[in-house]
Amino acid sequence: MFKQKVFSGVQPTGNLHLGNYLGAIKKFVELQKSHDCIYCVVDMHAITVWQDPAELPRATREVTSAFIACGIDPKKHIVFNQSQVSGHAELAWIFNCVARMGWLNRMTQFKEKAGKDRENASVGLYVYPNLMAADILVYRATHVPVGDDQKQHLELSRDIAQKFNNDFSASIQAHGHGEAFFPLPEPLIQGPATRVMSLRDGAKKMSKSEPSDYSRINLTDDADAIAQKIRKAKTDPEPLPSEEKGLEPRPEADNLVGIYAALADVTKADVLHEHGGAQFSVFKAALVELAVAKLGPIGAEMKRLVADPAYIDSVLADGSVRAQALAVETMQAVKDIVGFIRH
Ligand code: TYM
């Protein structure tokens, strides 16, 4: 009933890392073959925690460069920054009135990010998932590639779409949109690296905000840095198991095998079939070689693109115009459905 369409976003905050690449951006690239895709640098999400206005444009251009360096084609698909398309904020307001406090109170990411001092968190951080739902649904996107940490937010997006469709069902039909106006967007969370862990601690997610740079591989790291970080990555003293079950009690080993599998486009079972029984010194050397071969060219291309901000800005400007045209169409229909008079 809904045309298949892909939407996803990445925040321009801090360092883009291997988790962002394997959990999200690599999937964005693959989906271009089969779908119309819209990829967004979510600068409005970024400011839910303080961002230095002198730094935000650089971070926005860096994420855009990463999209292109990884293989996203901004001509065939749409690449833009969120703040340039007003429909995101407009629809988010309507969703603020659809979503329930109880739903948002369950969001674990808000609890983690707000920490103990919840009174002092921005209101934006609290309603962040409503804006995320608006990002997706302002294009009536059906599929959303993300890492595992966004699963709960995607479930909320589905709840919001469903409640909007129910609350306004008579008006949706009266305006000729059939039974449902919004699709229930499906998360695409698949493969061996949906949750890449810190290289220093197999119990923590690899993250942009972790103070130790040794915990993550940044997309801009050079070959030496990649090699050093993998060599220093925490492991245990046992050789690799031959079966996936053997990874269960060994989070650090599981993480490195998952990273290898995702970079090589194979399964964890394939990796263990080849490397089962190997000592970490040997497996890490193979992983360094693979990671440098896959990530080196991306980092080099990112550096080249970041040095050409005029080109990056032209990509964002072109994408924003095209995204705006799609969003306006949805917003006109939404305003009619909600009962706002349009002039
Ligand atoms: P963000 O910017 O934190 O992360 C971007 C993408 O990277 C994934 N990711 C990971 N995947 C695997 N392992 C990790 N360690 C890891 N760390 C991050 C994230 O799951 C995400 O897919 N709220 C979103 C951005 C957003 C969005 C949207 C996404 C805003 N609106 C609409 C989809 C649809 C976020 O903060 O991602």
Coordinates of C-alpha atoms and ligand atoms in Angstrom, one line a residue:
M1 CA 0.0 0.0 0.0
F2 CA 2.9 2.3 0.7
K3 CA 5.8 2.7 -1.7
Q4 CA 8.9 1.4 -0.2
K5 CA 11.3 4.2 0.8
V6 CA 14.3 4.3 3.1
F7 CA 15.1 7.0 5.6
S8 CA 17.9 7.3 8.2
G9 CA 19.9 9.9 10.0
V10 CA 23.2 10.4 11.7
Q11 CA 24.0 13.1 14.3
P12 CA 26.8 15.6 13.6
T13 CA 28.4 15.2 17.0
G14 CA 31.9 14.1 17.7
N15 CA 33.8 11.4 15.9
L16 CA 32.1 9.1 13.4
H17 CA 33.3 5.6 14.3
L18 CA 33.3 2.0 13.1
G19 CA 29.9 1.4 14.9
N20 CA 28.3 4.1 12.9
Y21 CA 29.8 2.6 9.8
L22 CA 29.0 -1.1 10.3
G23 CA 25.7 -0.5 12.1
A24 CA 24.3 2.1 9.8
I25 CA 26.2 3.8 7.0
K26 CA 27.3 0.6 5.3
K27 CA 23.7 -0.5 5.2
F28 CA 22.7 2.9 3.8
V29 CA 25.1 2.2 0.9
E30 CA 23.7 -1.3 0.2
L31 CA 20.1 -0.1 0.2
Q32 CA 20.7 2.3 -2.6
K33 CA 20.6 -0.6 -5.0
S34 CA 17.0 -1.6 -4.2
H35 CA 15.3 1.5 -2.8
D36 CA 14.8 5.3 -3.0
C37 CA 16.8 6.5 -0.1
I38 CA 16.9 9.7 2.0
Y39 CA 19.9 10.2 4.3
C40 CA 19.9 13.1 6.7
V41 CA 22.5 14.8 8.9
V42 CA 20.3 15.5 11.9
D43 CA 21.6 18.8 13.2
M44 CA 18.4 19.5 15.1
H45 CA 18.9 16.3 17.1
A46 CA 22.5 17.3 17.8
I47 CA 21.5 20.5 19.7
T48 CA 19.4 18.6 22.2
V49 CA 22.7 18.7 24.1
W50 CA 24.9 21.8 23.8
Q51 CA 26.8 22.2 20.6
D52 CA 29.3 24.9 20.0
P53 CA 27.9 27.0 17.0
A54 CA 31.5 27.4 15.7
E55 CA 31.9 23.6 15.6
L56 CA 28.5 22.3 14.4
P57 CA 29.0 23.3 10.7
R58 CA 32.3 21.4 10.6
A59 CA 30.7 18.3 12.1
T60 CA 27.7 18.5 9.7
R61 CA 30.1 18.6 6.7
E62 CA 32.1 15.8 8.2
V63 CA 29.1 13.5 8.3
T64 CA 28.1 14.5 4.8
S65 CA 31.6 13.7 3.7
A66 CA 31.4 10.3 5.3
F67 CA 28.2 9.5 3.6
I68 CA 29.7 10.3 0.2
A69 CA 33.1 8.7 1.0
C70 CA 31.4 5.4 2.0
G71 CA 29.5 5.3 -1.3
I72 CA 26.2 7.2 -1.0
D73 CA 25.3 8.8 -4.3
P74 CA 23.8 12.2 -3.5
K75 CA 22.5 12.6 -7.1
K76 CA 20.5 9.4 -7.3
H77 CA 19.4 9.6 -3.7
I78 CA 18.9 12.5 -1.2
V79 CA 21.5 13.8 1.2
F80 CA 20.7 16.9 3.3
N81 CA 20.7 18.5 6.7
Q82 CA 17.6 18.3 8.8
S83 CA 17.3 22.0 9.8
Q84 CA 16.8 23.0 6.2
V85 CA 13.5 21.2 5.8
S86 CA 10.9 22.8 8.0
G87 CA 8.5 19.8 7.8
H88 CA 10.6 17.9 10.4
A89 CA 9.9 20.5 13.1
E90 CA 6.3 21.0 12.1
L91 CA 5.5 17.3 12.1
A92 CA 7.4 16.9 15.4
W93 CA 5.0 19.4 17.0
I94 CA 2.0 17.4 15.9
F95 CA 3.6 14.2 17.2
N96 CA 4.3 16.0 20.5
C97 CA 0.5 16.1 20.7
V98 CA 0.1 12.4 19.6
A99 CA 2.8 10.7 21.7
R100 CA 2.0 10.1 25.4
M101 CA 4.2 11.1 28.3
G102 CA 4.2 7.5 29.5
W103 CA 5.7 6.3 26.2
L104 CA 8.6 8.8 26.4
N105 CA 9.1 8.0 30.1
R106 CA 10.1 4.5 29.0
M107 CA 12.9 5.6 26.7
T108 CA 16.2 4.2 28.0
Q109 CA 18.4 6.4 25.9
F110 CA 16.9 9.5 27.5
K111 CA 17.5 8.0 30.9
E112 CA 21.1 7.2 30.0
K113 CA 21.8 10.6 28.4
A114 CA 20.1 12.7 31.0
G115 CA 21.8 10.8 33.8
K116 CA 21.1 11.6 37.4
D117 CA 20.4 15.3 36.8
R118 CA 17.2 14.8 34.8
E119 CA 15.8 18.2 35.9
N120 CA 18.6 19.9 34.0
A121 CA 18.2 18.0 30.7
S122 CA 16.8 20.0 27.8
V123 CA 13.1 19.5 26.9
G124 CA 14.4 18.7 23.4
L125 CA 16.3 15.7 24.7
Y126 CA 13.1 14.4 26.2
V127 CA 11.0 14.7 23.1
Y128 CA 13.9 13.7 20.8
P129 CA 12.1 10.4 19.8
N130 CA 9.1 12.4 18.5
L131 CA 11.4 14.4 16.2
M132 CA 12.9 11.1 15.1
A133 CA 9.4 9.8 14.2
A134 CA 8.8 13.0 12.3
D135 CA 12.1 12.6 10.4
I136 CA 10.9 9.3 9.0
L137 CA 7.3 9.9 8.6
V138 CA 7.5 13.3 6.9
Y139 CA 8.7 11.2 3.9
R140 CA 6.3 8.4 4.8
A141 CA 9.4 6.2 4.7
T142 CA 8.8 2.5 5.2
H143 CA 12.3 1.1 6.1
V144 CA 14.9 2.5 8.5
P145 CA 18.4 1.1 8.7
V146 CA 19.9 1.7 12.2
G147 CA 22.1 0.1 14.8
D148 CA 20.6 -1.9 17.7
D149 CA 20.6 1.1 20.0
Q150 CA 17.8 2.8 18.0
K151 CA 15.4 -0.1 18.2
Q152 CA 13.3 1.4 21.0
H153 CA 13.0 4.7 19.2
L154 CA 11.8 2.9 16.1
E155 CA 9.2 1.1 18.1
L156 CA 8.0 4.5 19.4
S157 CA 7.8 5.8 15.8
R158 CA 5.5 2.9 14.9
D159 CA 3.3 3.6 17.9
I160 CA 3.1 7.3 16.9
A161 CA 2.2 6.4 13.3
Q162 CA -0.4 3.9 14.5
K163 CA -2.0 6.4 17.0
F164 CA -2.1 9.2 14.4
N165 CA -3.8 6.8 11.9
N166 CA -6.3 5.8 14.6
D167 CA -7.0 9.2 16.1
F168 CA -7.6 10.8 12.7
S169 CA -9.0 7.8 10.9
A170 CA -12.3 9.5 9.9
S171 CA -10.5 12.6 8.6
I172 CA -7.8 10.5 6.8
Q173 CA -10.6 8.7 4.9
A174 CA -12.6 11.9 4.3
H175 CA -9.5 13.5 2.7
G176 CA -9.1 10.5 0.4
H177 CA -6.0 8.9 1.9
G178 CA -7.6 5.5 2.5
E179 CA -7.3 3.6 5.7
A180 CA -4.0 4.8 7.0
F181 CA -2.0 7.9 6.3
F182 CA 1.4 6.9 7.7
P183 CA 3.2 3.5 7.2
L184 CA 4.5 1.8 10.3
P185 CA 8.2 2.1 9.6
E186 CA 10.2 -1.0 9.8
P187 CA 13.6 -1.0 11.5
L188 CA 16.4 -2.8 9.5
I189 CA 18.8 -4.1 12.2
Q190 CA 20.6 -7.0 10.7
G191 CA 24.0 -8.7 10.3
P192 CA 27.0 -9.4 12.5
A193 CA 27.6 -5.8 13.7
T194 CA 24.4 -4.2 14.8
R195 CA 26.0 -3.3 18.2
V196 CA 29.7 -2.7 17.9
M197 CA 31.3 -2.7 21.4
S198 CA 34.1 -0.6 22.8
L199 CA 37.6 -2.0 22.1
R200 CA 38.5 -1.4 25.7
D201 CA 35.4 -3.0 27.3
G202 CA 33.2 -5.6 25.7
A203 CA 30.3 -4.6 27.9
K204 CA 30.1 -1.0 26.6
K205 CA 28.9 0.2 23.2
M206 CA 31.4 1.9 21.0
S207 CA 30.5 5.5 21.2
K208 CA 31.4 9.0 20.0
S209 CA 31.4 10.4 23.5
E210 CA 33.7 7.8 25.3
P211 CA 36.7 9.8 26.5
S212 CA 39.3 7.1 25.5
D213 CA 40.1 7.3 21.8
Y214 CA 41.4 3.7 22.1
S215 CA 37.8 2.5 22.7
R216 CA 36.8 3.2 19.1
I217 CA 38.1 3.3 15.5
N218 CA 37.3 6.6 13.9
L219 CA 36.5 6.7 10.2
T220 CA 39.3 9.3 9.8
D221 CA 41.9 7.2 11.6
D222 CA 45.0 6.4 9.5
A223 CA 46.4 2.9 9.0
D224 CA 48.8 3.3 12.0
A225 CA 46.0 4.4 14.4
I226 CA 43.8 1.5 13.2
A227 CA 46.6 -1.0 13.7
Q228 CA 47.5 0.3 17.1
K229 CA 43.9 0.3 18.4
I230 CA 43.2 -3.2 17.2
R231 CA 46.5 -4.5 18.6
K232 CA 45.7 -2.9 22.0
A233 CA 42.0 -4.1 21.9
K234 CA 41.1 -6.0 25.1
T235 CA 40.8 -9.8 24.6
D236 CA 41.0 -12.9 26.7
P237 CA 43.9 -15.5 26.7
E238 CA 42.0 -18.3 24.9
P239 CA 42.4 -19.0 21.2
L240 CA 39.3 -18.3 19.0
P241 CA 36.6 -21.0 19.2
S242 CA 35.4 -22.8 16.1
E243 CA 31.7 -22.4 16.8
E244 CA 29.6 -19.3 17.4
K245 CA 28.4 -20.7 20.7
G246 CA 31.9 -20.5 22.0
L247 CA 31.7 -16.7 21.7
E248 CA 28.8 -16.3 24.0
P249 CA 30.7 -15.9 27.3
R250 CA 33.4 -13.9 25.6
P251 CA 32.2 -10.4 24.7
E252 CA 35.5 -9.0 23.5
A253 CA 36.2 -12.0 21.2
D254 CA 32.6 -11.8 20.0
N255 CA 33.0 -8.1 19.2
L256 CA 36.2 -8.6 17.1
V257 CA 34.7 -11.5 15.2
G258 CA 31.6 -9.5 14.5
I259 CA 33.7 -6.6 13.2
Y260 CA 35.7 -8.9 11.0
A261 CA 32.6 -10.5 9.6
A262 CA 30.9 -7.2 8.9
L263 CA 34.0 -5.8 7.2
A264 CA 34.4 -8.9 5.1
D265 CA 30.7 -9.3 4.3
V266 CA 30.5 -12.8 5.7
T267 CA 28.9 -14.3 8.8
K268 CA 30.5 -14.9 12.2
A269 CA 30.3 -18.6 11.5
D270 CA 32.4 -18.1 8.3
V271 CA 35.0 -16.2 10.3
L272 CA 35.3 -18.9 12.9
H273 CA 35.4 -21.6 10.2
E274 CA 38.5 -19.8 8.9
H275 CA 40.1 -18.5 12.1
G276 CA 38.9 -21.0 14.8
G277 CA 41.8 -22.1 16.9
A278 CA 43.9 -19.0 16.1
Q279 CA 45.6 -17.0 18.8
F280 CA 44.5 -13.4 19.1
S281 CA 47.9 -12.2 17.9
V282 CA 47.3 -13.9 14.6
F283 CA 43.6 -13.0 14.3
K284 CA 44.3 -9.4 15.2
A285 CA 46.9 -9.2 12.4
A286 CA 44.4 -10.4 9.9
L287 CA 41.8 -8.0 11.3
V288 CA 44.3 -5.1 11.0
E289 CA 44.9 -5.9 7.4
L290 CA 41.2 -6.2 6.6
A291 CA 40.3 -3.0 8.5
V292 CA 43.0 -0.9 6.9
A293 CA 42.0 -2.2 3.4
K294 CA 38.3 -1.3 3.9
L295 CA 38.6 1.8 6.1
G296 CA 41.8 3.4 4.7
P297 CA 40.2 4.5 1.4
I298 CA 37.1 5.9 3.2
G299 CA 39.2 8.0 5.6
A300 CA 41.3 9.3 2.7
E301 CA 38.3 10.3 0.7
M302 CA 36.7 11.9 3.7
K303 CA 39.8 14.1 4.2
R304 CA 39.7 15.1 0.5
L305 CA 36.0 16.0 0.7
V306 CA 36.2 17.9 4.0
A307 CA 38.8 20.1 2.4
D308 CA 36.2 21.2 -0.2
P309 CA 33.4 22.7 1.9
A310 CA 31.9 24.5 -1.1
Y311 CA 31.2 21.1 -2.8
I312 CA 29.8 19.6 0.4
D313 CA 27.5 22.6 0.9
S314 CA 26.3 22.3 -2.7
V315 CA 25.3 18.7 -2.0
L316 CA 23.4 19.6 1.1
A317 CA 21.7 22.6 -0.6
D318 CA 20.5 20.4 -3.5
G319 CA 19.4 17.6 -1.2
S320 CA 17.5 20.0 1.0
V321 CA 15.5 21.4 -1.9
R322 CA 14.5 18.0 -3.0
A323 CA 13.7 16.8 0.5
Q324 CA 11.7 20.0 1.1
A325 CA 9.5 19.3 -1.9
L326 CA 8.6 15.9 -0.6
A327 CA 8.0 17.1 3.0
V328 CA 5.8 19.9 1.9
E329 CA 3.5 17.5 0.2
T330 CA 3.1 15.4 3.3
M331 CA 2.6 18.5 5.5
Q332 CA -0.1 19.8 3.4
A333 CA -2.0 16.6 3.7
V334 CA -1.3 16.4 7.5
K335 CA -2.6 19.9 8.0
D336 CA -5.8 19.0 6.2
I337 CA -6.2 15.8 8.2
V338 CA -5.6 17.6 11.5
G339 CA -8.0 20.4 10.6
F340 CA -5.7 23.4 10.1
I341 CA -7.0 25.9 7.5
R342 CA -4.5 26.4 4.7
H343 CA -4.3 29.6 2.7
Ligands
TYM1 P1 23.6 8.3 16.0 O1 24.1 9.6 15.3 O2 23.9 8.2 17.5 O3 24.2 7.1 15.3 C1 24.1 6.9 13.9 C2 23.8 5.5 13.5 O4 24.9 4.6 14.0 C3 24.4 3.6 14.8 N1 25.3 3.2 15.8 C4 25.8 2.0 16.0 N2 25.6 0.9 15.4 C5 26.3 -0.2 15.9 N3 27.2 -0.2 16.9 C6 27.4 1.0 17.6 N4 28.3 1.0 18.6 C7 26.7 2.1 17.1 N5 26.7 3.4 17.6 C8 25.9 4.1 16.8 C9 23.1 4.1 15.4 O5 22.2 3.1 15.7 C10 22.5 4.9 14.2 O6 21.8 4.1 13.3 N6 18.7 9.1 16.8 C11 19.7 8.7 15.8 C12 19.7 9.6 14.6 C13 18.4 9.8 14.0 C14 17.7 8.8 13.2 C15 16.5 9.5 12.8 C16 17.9 7.5 12.8 C17 17.6 10.9 14.0 N7 16.5 10.7 13.3 C18 15.5 8.9 12.0 C19 17.0 6.9 12.0 C20 15.8 7.5 11.6 C21 21.1 8.8 16.5 O7 21.3 9.5 17.4 O8 22.1 8.1 15.8

